[in-house]
PDB file of C-alpha atoms in Angstrom:
ATOM      1  CA  GLY A   1      63.473   1.463 -13.247  1.00 57.00           C
ATOM      2  CA  ALA A   2      65.817   2.428 -16.143  1.00 58.00           C
ATOM      3  CA  VAL A   3      65.708   6.082 -16.728  1.00 87.00           C
ATOM      4  CA  VAL A   4      66.732   7.988 -19.840  1.00 93.00           C
ATOM      5  CA  SER A   5      67.551  11.813 -19.553  1.00 94.00           C
ATOM      6  CA  GLN A   6      67.841  14.549 -21.955  1.00 95.00           C
ATOM      7  CA  HIS A   7      68.970  18.046 -21.570  1.00 95.00           C
ATOM      8  CA  PRO A   8      68.186  20.656 -22.288  1.00 96.00           C
ATOM      9  CA  SER A   9      64.581  20.074 -22.284  1.00 95.00           C
ATOM     10  CA  ARG A  10      64.144  23.523 -24.219  1.00 96.00           C
ATOM     11  CA  VAL A  11      66.492  25.567 -26.165  1.00 97.00           C
ATOM     12  CA  ILE A  12      66.252  28.549 -28.330  1.00 97.00           C
ATOM     13  CA  CYS A  13      68.997  29.393 -30.878  1.00 96.00           C
ATOM     14  CA  LYS A  14      69.684  31.864 -33.537  1.00 97.00           C
ATOM     15  CA  SER A  15      70.005  30.651 -37.359  1.00 97.00           C
ATOM     16  CA  GLY A  16      73.263  29.618 -38.316  1.00 97.00           C
ATOM     17  CA  THR A  17      74.387  28.615 -34.674  1.00 97.00           C
ATOM     18  CA  SER A  18      74.898  25.154 -33.502  1.00 97.00           C
ATOM     19  CA  VAL A  19      73.103  23.547 -30.583  1.00 97.00           C
ATOM     20  CA  LYS A  20      74.020  20.108 -28.582  1.00 97.00           C
ATOM     21  CA  ILE A  21      71.412  18.037 -26.930  1.00 97.00           C
ATOM     22  CA  GLU A  22      72.686  15.464 -24.842  1.00 97.00           C
ATOM     23  CA  CYS A  23      70.876  11.921 -24.061  1.00 96.00           C
ATOM     24  CA  ARG A  24      72.159  10.218 -20.882  1.00 95.00           C
ATOM     25  CA  SER A  25      71.290   6.602 -19.587  1.00 92.00           C
ATOM     26  CA  LEU A  26      71.169   7.055 -15.869  1.00 91.00           C
ATOM     27  CA  ASP A  27      71.306   3.882 -14.475  1.00 85.00           C
ATOM     28  CA  PHE A  28      72.253   1.374 -17.162  1.00 86.00           C
ATOM     29  CA  GLN A  29      74.651   1.255 -19.928  1.00 87.00           C
ATOM     30  CA  ALA A  30      73.650   1.528 -23.486  1.00 86.00           C
ATOM     31  CA  THR A  31      75.745   0.344 -26.381  1.00 85.00           C
ATOM     32  CA  THR A  32      73.223   1.648 -28.715  1.00 89.00           C
ATOM     33  CA  MET A  33      70.946   4.730 -28.461  1.00 92.00           C
ATOM     34  CA  PHE A  34      68.611   6.296 -30.890  1.00 93.00           C
ATOM     35  CA  TRP A  35      67.626   9.629 -32.061  1.00 96.00           C
ATOM     36  CA  TYR A  36      63.969  10.497 -33.208  1.00 96.00           C
ATOM     37  CA  ARG A  37      62.258  13.481 -34.382  1.00 96.00           C
ATOM     38  CA  GLN A  38      58.689  14.510 -33.899  1.00 94.00           C
ATOM     39  CA  PHE A  39      56.874  17.149 -35.590  1.00 89.00           C
ATOM     40  CA  PRO A  40      53.571  18.615 -33.961  1.00 84.00           C
ATOM     41  CA  LYS A  41      50.776  16.167 -34.134  1.00 81.00           C
ATOM     42  CA  GLN A  42      52.776  13.254 -35.909  1.00 86.00           C
ATOM     43  CA  SER A  43      54.587  10.455 -34.750  1.00 88.00           C
ATOM     44  CA  LEU A  44      58.420   9.802 -34.013  1.00 92.00           C
ATOM     45  CA  MET A  45      60.644   9.563 -36.975  1.00 93.00           C
ATOM     46  CA  LEU A  46      63.934   7.826 -36.533  1.00 93.00           C
ATOM     47  CA  MET A  47      66.940   9.749 -37.558  1.00 95.00           C
ATOM     48  CA  ALA A  48      69.961   7.708 -36.688  1.00 94.00           C
ATOM     49  CA  THR A  49      71.272   4.964 -34.426  1.00 92.00           C
ATOM     50  CA  SER A  50      74.273   6.021 -32.040  1.00 91.00           C
ATOM     51  CA  ASN A  51      76.892   3.456 -31.421  1.00 87.00           C
ATOM     52  CA  GLU A  52      79.252   3.737 -28.738  1.00 87.00           C
ATOM     53  CA  GLY A  53      82.559   3.740 -29.921  1.00 85.00           C
ATOM     54  CA  SER A  54      81.752   3.860 -33.506  1.00 87.00           C
ATOM     55  CA  LYS A  55      79.854   5.965 -36.362  1.00 90.00           C
ATOM     56  CA  ALA A  56      76.620   6.857 -36.318  1.00 93.00           C
ATOM     57  CA  THR A  57      74.181   5.086 -38.522  1.00 92.00           C
ATOM     58  CA  TYR A  58      71.805   7.811 -40.357  1.00 95.00           C
ATOM     59  CA  GLU A  59      68.429   6.884 -41.814  1.00 93.00           C
ATOM     60  CA  GLN A  60      67.762   7.641 -45.445  1.00 92.00           C
ATOM     61  CA  GLY A  61      67.375  11.555 -45.924  1.00 93.00           C
ATOM     62  CA  VAL A  62      68.796  12.830 -42.565  1.00 95.00           C
ATOM     63  CA  GLU A  63      72.069  14.728 -43.414  1.00 94.00           C
ATOM     64  CA  LYS A  64      74.769  13.233 -41.250  1.00 93.00           C
ATOM     65  CA  ASP A  65      77.026  16.492 -41.714  1.00 95.00           C
ATOM     66  CA  LYS A  66      73.959  18.484 -40.049  1.00 96.00           C
ATOM     67  CA  PHE A  67      73.013  16.243 -37.301  1.00 97.00           C
ATOM     68  CA  LEU A  68      76.276  15.133 -35.998  1.00 96.00           C
ATOM     69  CA  ILE A  69      76.107  12.152 -33.341  1.00 95.00           C
ATOM     70  CA  ASN A  70      78.751  11.470 -30.980  1.00 92.00           C
ATOM     71  CA  HIS A  71      78.427   8.421 -28.378  1.00 91.00           C
ATOM     72  CA  ALA A  72      81.577   8.812 -26.577  1.00 83.00           C
ATOM     73  CA  SER A  73      80.735   6.523 -23.377  1.00 90.00           C
ATOM     74  CA  LEU A  74      78.176   3.866 -22.444  1.00 90.00           C
ATOM     75  CA  THR A  75      75.949   6.458 -20.772  1.00 92.00           C
ATOM     76  CA  LEU A  76      76.203   9.379 -22.959  1.00 94.00           C
ATOM     77  CA  SER A  77      75.214  10.086 -26.712  1.00 95.00           C
ATOM     78  CA  THR A  78      74.880  13.863 -28.061  1.00 96.00           C
ATOM     79  CA  LEU A  79      73.093  15.262 -31.007  1.00 97.00           C
ATOM     80  CA  THR A  80      74.530  18.637 -32.512  1.00 97.00           C
ATOM     81  CA  VAL A  81      72.376  20.442 -34.913  1.00 97.00           C
ATOM     82  CA  THR A  82      74.988  22.328 -36.799  1.00 97.00           C
ATOM     83  CA  SER A  83      74.287  25.647 -38.828  1.00 97.00           C
ATOM     84  CA  ALA A  84      70.482  25.494 -37.561  1.00 97.00           C
ATOM     85  CA  HIS A  85      67.885  26.912 -39.593  1.00 96.00           C
ATOM     86  CA  PRO A  86      63.914  27.374 -38.577  1.00 96.00           C
ATOM     87  CA  GLU A  87      62.865  24.311 -40.580  1.00 95.00           C
ATOM     88  CA  ASP A  88      65.109  22.516 -37.931  1.00 96.00           C
ATOM     89  CA  SER A  89      62.876  23.399 -35.145  1.00 96.00           C
ATOM     90  CA  SER A  90      61.250  20.436 -33.902  1.00 96.00           C
ATOM     91  CA  PHE A  91      61.132  17.946 -30.911  1.00 96.00           C
ATOM     92  CA  TYR A  92      63.983  15.848 -30.348  1.00 97.00           C
ATOM     93  CA  ILE A  93      63.740  12.531 -28.439  1.00 97.00           C
ATOM     94  CA  CYS A  94      66.387   9.870 -27.537  1.00 96.00           C
ATOM     95  CA  SER A  95      66.034   6.268 -26.635  1.00 93.00           C
ATOM     96  CA  ALA A  96      68.133   3.408 -25.290  1.00 90.00           C
ATOM     97  CA  GLY A  97      67.176  -0.092 -24.459  1.00 81.00           C
ATOM     98  CA  VAL A  98      67.922  -2.448 -21.438  1.00 76.00           C
ATOM     99  CA  GLY A  99      67.633  -6.401 -21.040  1.00 67.00           C
ATOM    100  CA  GLN A 100      69.052  -9.203 -22.633  1.00 60.00           C
ATOM    101  CA  TRP A 101      68.028  -7.995 -26.090  1.00 62.00           C
ATOM    102  CA  GLY A 102      67.458  -4.331 -25.313  1.00 63.00           C
ATOM    103  CA  ASN A 103      63.757  -4.708 -25.862  1.00 68.00           C
ATOM    104  CA  THR A 104      62.695  -2.758 -22.940  1.00 79.00           C
ATOM    105  CA  ILE A 105      63.122   0.396 -24.609  1.00 85.00           C
ATOM    106  CA  TYR A 106      62.956   3.783 -22.542  1.00 90.00           C
ATOM    107  CA  PHE A 107      62.807   7.351 -24.086  1.00 93.00           C
ATOM    108  CA  GLY A 108      64.120  10.712 -22.742  1.00 95.00           C
ATOM    109  CA  GLU A 109      61.920  13.526 -21.729  1.00 94.00           C
ATOM    110  CA  GLY A 110      62.664  15.205 -25.274  1.00 95.00           C
ATOM    111  CA  SER A 111      64.133  18.432 -26.213  1.00 97.00           C
ATOM    112  CA  TRP A 112      62.222  21.174 -27.799  1.00 96.00           C
ATOM    113  CA  LEU A 113      64.395  23.061 -30.247  1.00 97.00           C
ATOM    114  CA  THR A 114      63.321  26.432 -31.676  1.00 97.00           C
ATOM    115  CA  VAL A 115      65.582  28.355 -34.181  1.00 97.00           C
ATOM    116  CA  VAL A 116      64.926  31.775 -34.813  1.00 96.00           C
TER     117      VAL A 116
ATOM    118  CA  GLU B   1      59.394  -2.397 -45.313  1.00 83.00           C
ATOM    119  CA  ASP B   2      57.815  -2.234 -42.018  1.00 88.00           C
ATOM    120  CA  GLN B   3      54.765  -0.471 -41.344  1.00 92.00           C
ATOM    121  CA  VAL B   4      52.493   0.253 -38.500  1.00 96.00           C
ATOM    122  CA  THR B   5      49.014   1.612 -38.678  1.00 96.00           C
ATOM    123  CA  GLN B   6      47.101   2.735 -35.790  1.00 97.00           C
ATOM    124  CA  SER B   7      43.171   3.190 -35.444  1.00 97.00           C
ATOM    125  CA  PRO B   8      41.351   5.164 -34.672  1.00 97.00           C
ATOM    126  CA  GLU B   9      43.507   8.415 -34.996  1.00 96.00           C
ATOM    127  CA  ALA B  10      41.344  10.115 -32.142  1.00 97.00           C
ATOM    128  CA  LEU B  11      39.006   8.735 -29.576  1.00 98.00           C
ATOM    129  CA  ARG B  12      36.630  10.347 -27.048  1.00 98.00           C
ATOM    130  CA  LEU B  13      35.216   8.219 -24.123  1.00 97.00           C
ATOM    131  CA  GLN B  14      33.186   9.194 -21.222  1.00 97.00           C
ATOM    132  CA  GLU B  15      34.778   8.232 -17.964  1.00 97.00           C
ATOM    133  CA  GLY B  16      34.119   4.493 -17.303  1.00 97.00           C
ATOM    134  CA  GLU B  17      33.306   3.531 -20.778  1.00 97.00           C
ATOM    135  CA  SER B  18      35.773   0.727 -21.833  1.00 98.00           C
ATOM    136  CA  SER B  19      37.160   0.312 -25.504  1.00 98.00           C
ATOM    137  CA  SER B  20      39.993  -0.845 -27.639  1.00 98.00           C
ATOM    138  CA  LEU B  21      42.820   0.901 -29.598  1.00 98.00           C
ATOM    139  CA  ASN B  22      44.061  -1.070 -32.798  1.00 98.00           C
ATOM    140  CA  CYS B  23      47.657  -1.570 -33.979  1.00 98.00           C
ATOM    141  CA  SER B  24      47.985  -3.507 -37.337  1.00 98.00           C
ATOM    142  CA  TYR B  25      51.554  -4.113 -38.357  1.00 97.00           C
ATOM    143  CA  THR B  26      53.769  -5.725 -41.231  1.00 94.00           C
ATOM    144  CA  VAL B  27      57.033  -6.643 -40.503  1.00 90.00           C
ATOM    145  CA  SER B  28      59.628  -9.215 -41.897  1.00 86.00           C
ATOM    146  CA  GLY B  29      60.178 -10.831 -38.490  1.00 89.00           C
ATOM    147  CA  LEU B  30      58.887  -9.585 -35.307  1.00 91.00           C
ATOM    148  CA  ARG B  31      61.198  -8.985 -32.375  1.00 89.00           C
ATOM    149  CA  GLY B  32      58.839  -7.142 -30.267  1.00 92.00           C
ATOM    150  CA  LEU B  33      55.604  -4.968 -30.454  1.00 95.00           C
ATOM    151  CA  PHE B  34      55.689  -1.900 -27.913  1.00 95.00           C
ATOM    152  CA  TRP B  35      53.057   0.209 -26.704  1.00 97.00           C
ATOM    153  CA  TYR B  36      53.850   3.837 -25.291  1.00 96.00           C
ATOM    154  CA  ARG B  37      52.197   6.608 -23.858  1.00 96.00           C
ATOM    155  CA  GLN B  38      52.996  10.073 -24.691  1.00 95.00           C
ATOM    156  CA  ASP B  39      51.466  13.446 -22.842  1.00 94.00           C
ATOM    157  CA  PRO B  40      51.852  16.771 -24.824  1.00 90.00           C
ATOM    158  CA  GLY B  41      55.352  17.931 -25.051  1.00 89.00           C
ATOM    159  CA  LYS B  42      56.946  14.905 -23.232  1.00 91.00           C
ATOM    160  CA  GLY B  43      58.790  11.860 -24.307  1.00 93.00           C
ATOM    161  CA  PRO B  44      57.041   8.555 -24.733  1.00 94.00           C
ATOM    162  CA  GLU B  45      56.445   6.636 -21.398  1.00 93.00           C
ATOM    163  CA  PHE B  46      57.000   2.841 -21.739  1.00 91.00           C
ATOM    164  CA  LEU B  47      53.987   0.557 -21.173  1.00 94.00           C
ATOM    165  CA  PHE B  48      54.424  -2.942 -22.610  1.00 92.00           C
ATOM    166  CA  THR B  49      56.541  -5.074 -24.555  1.00 92.00           C
ATOM    167  CA  LEU B  50      54.847  -8.089 -26.428  1.00 95.00           C
ATOM    168  CA  TYR B  51      56.860 -10.738 -28.427  1.00 92.00           C
ATOM    169  CA  SER B  52      54.345 -13.552 -29.650  1.00 93.00           C
ATOM    170  CA  ALA B  53      50.997 -14.082 -30.961  1.00 95.00           C
ATOM    171  CA  GLY B  54      48.552 -14.950 -28.070  1.00 96.00           C
ATOM    172  CA  GLU B  55      50.582 -12.980 -25.615  1.00 96.00           C
ATOM    173  CA  GLU B  56      48.612 -10.816 -23.284  1.00 97.00           C
ATOM    174  CA  LYS B  57      50.074  -8.105 -20.489  1.00 96.00           C
ATOM    175  CA  GLU B  58      48.327  -5.954 -18.133  1.00 96.00           C
ATOM    176  CA  LYS B  59      48.928  -2.535 -16.040  1.00 94.00           C
ATOM    177  CA  GLU B  60      46.236  -1.113 -14.036  1.00 94.00           C
ATOM    178  CA  ARG B  61      43.355  -0.321 -16.380  1.00 96.00           C
ATOM    179  CA  LEU B  62      45.412  -1.294 -19.531  1.00 97.00           C
ATOM    180  CA  LYS B  63      45.660  -4.650 -21.479  1.00 98.00           C
ATOM    181  CA  ALA B  64      47.595  -5.291 -24.504  1.00 98.00           C
ATOM    182  CA  THR B  65      47.038  -8.063 -26.518  1.00 98.00           C
ATOM    183  CA  LEU B  66      49.147  -9.206 -29.644  1.00 97.00           C
ATOM    184  CA  THR B  67      47.860 -11.622 -32.756  1.00 96.00           C
ATOM    185  CA  LYS B  68      50.318 -12.182 -35.863  1.00 93.00           C
ATOM    186  CA  LYS B  69      48.889  -9.267 -37.586  1.00 95.00           C
ATOM    187  CA  GLU B  70      47.679  -6.906 -34.865  1.00 97.00           C
ATOM    188  CA  SER B  71      48.016  -5.535 -31.472  1.00 98.00           C
ATOM    189  CA  PHE B  72      44.892  -4.311 -29.280  1.00 98.00           C
ATOM    190  CA  LEU B  73      45.278  -1.906 -26.187  1.00 98.00           C
ATOM    191  CA  HIS B  74      42.016  -2.509 -24.077  1.00 98.00           C
ATOM    192  CA  ILE B  75      41.280   0.305 -21.674  1.00 98.00           C
ATOM    193  CA  THR B  76      38.788  -0.573 -19.176  1.00 98.00           C
ATOM    194  CA  ALA B  77      36.930   1.953 -17.114  1.00 97.00           C
ATOM    195  CA  PRO B  78      39.182   4.720 -18.278  1.00 97.00           C
ATOM    196  CA  LYS B  79      39.783   7.972 -16.430  1.00 97.00           C
ATOM    197  CA  PRO B  80      40.314  11.496 -17.271  1.00 97.00           C
ATOM    198  CA  GLU B  81      44.178  10.892 -16.298  1.00 97.00           C
ATOM    199  CA  ASP B  82      44.367   8.215 -19.163  1.00 97.00           C
ATOM    200  CA  SER B  83      43.858  10.928 -21.785  1.00 98.00           C
ATOM    201  CA  ALA B  84      46.988  10.967 -24.076  1.00 97.00           C
ATOM    202  CA  THR B  85      48.256   9.648 -27.188  1.00 96.00           C
ATOM    203  CA  TYR B  86      49.041   6.113 -27.202  1.00 98.00           C
ATOM    204  CA  LEU B  87      51.644   4.674 -29.550  1.00 97.00           C
ATOM    205  CA  CYS B  88      52.415   1.381 -31.098  1.00 97.00           C
ATOM    206  CA  ALA B  89      55.813   0.440 -32.272  1.00 95.00           C
ATOM    207  CA  VAL B  90      57.582  -2.701 -33.978  1.00 94.00           C
ATOM    208  CA  GLN B  91      60.942  -4.026 -33.422  1.00 90.00           C
ATOM    209  CA  ALA B  92      62.061  -6.185 -36.439  1.00 88.00           C
ATOM    210  CA  THR B  93      64.282  -9.127 -36.042  1.00 85.00           C
ATOM    211  CA  GLY B  94      67.873  -8.343 -37.753  1.00 75.00           C
ATOM    212  CA  SER B  95      67.422  -4.851 -37.058  1.00 70.00           C
ATOM    213  CA  ALA B  96      69.790  -2.899 -34.789  1.00 67.00           C
ATOM    214  CA  ARG B  97      66.776  -2.769 -32.233  1.00 74.00           C
ATOM    215  CA  GLN B  98      65.386   0.726 -33.532  1.00 80.00           C
ATOM    216  CA  LEU B  99      61.459   0.704 -33.506  1.00 88.00           C
ATOM    217  CA  THR B 100      59.075   1.942 -36.397  1.00 91.00           C
ATOM    218  CA  PHE B 101      55.977   3.909 -34.988  1.00 93.00           C
ATOM    219  CA  GLY B 102      52.820   4.337 -35.728  1.00 95.00           C
ATOM    220  CA  SER B 103      50.995   7.588 -36.127  1.00 93.00           C
ATOM    221  CA  GLY B 104      49.209   7.141 -32.559  1.00 95.00           C
ATOM    222  CA  THR B 105      45.733   7.255 -31.209  1.00 97.00           C
ATOM    223  CA  GLN B 106      44.801  10.430 -29.205  1.00 96.00           C
ATOM    224  CA  LEU B 107      42.572   9.348 -26.400  1.00 98.00           C
ATOM    225  CA  THR B 108      40.318  11.775 -24.518  1.00 98.00           C
ATOM    226  CA  VAL B 109      38.483  10.568 -21.453  1.00 98.00           C
ATOM    227  CA  LEU B 110      35.770  13.063 -20.570  1.00 97.00           C
ATOM    228  CA  PRO B 111      34.788  13.458 -16.768  1.00 95.00           C
TER     229      PRO B 111
END
């Protein structure tokens, strides 16, 4: 079946540095991918919609200059957390849809970010 | 604004004790309702997509049903390996296909 892969699965970075998380669709093309954030014991909150070849669409309250999204190809979207702070520590998950309407939506394995 | 409410928040069952999880939703227009299973520290695992009231889908011990206001995930004779958080999400018509999630039901099946 369709697979979405994220890398890295875990990353620790120092405050003030930037970290990049990759999301790949392994056996299908995805013109649109989605980035979610999940805090412990809470549900997934949509951060932004990543559009291949154009600017990402950010949800209200998400700083686009802090969470840079690039969707340079039909199989790769990247999320860069810039000038990371401890409060950015979280579980970040991407997703992509397959099928006629993109209605079978698969998620990546998630990436744990810890900012120290 | 699209809203998804799941109940109960947590459910403990004995192995073999069947039960149902509820997902109530309000959405301007429903393109699809999704069920996922999430294990701790992992991304959600796709289970089902339901599109219209009256639709049902089954996978092993799980059966999902849909009405115009809610969806149920029925678990028949659960096993300990069914323990996980089950997430419900809706996709609205006219959206860019993003999902709005409920808070999930944490299921624990005791041996």
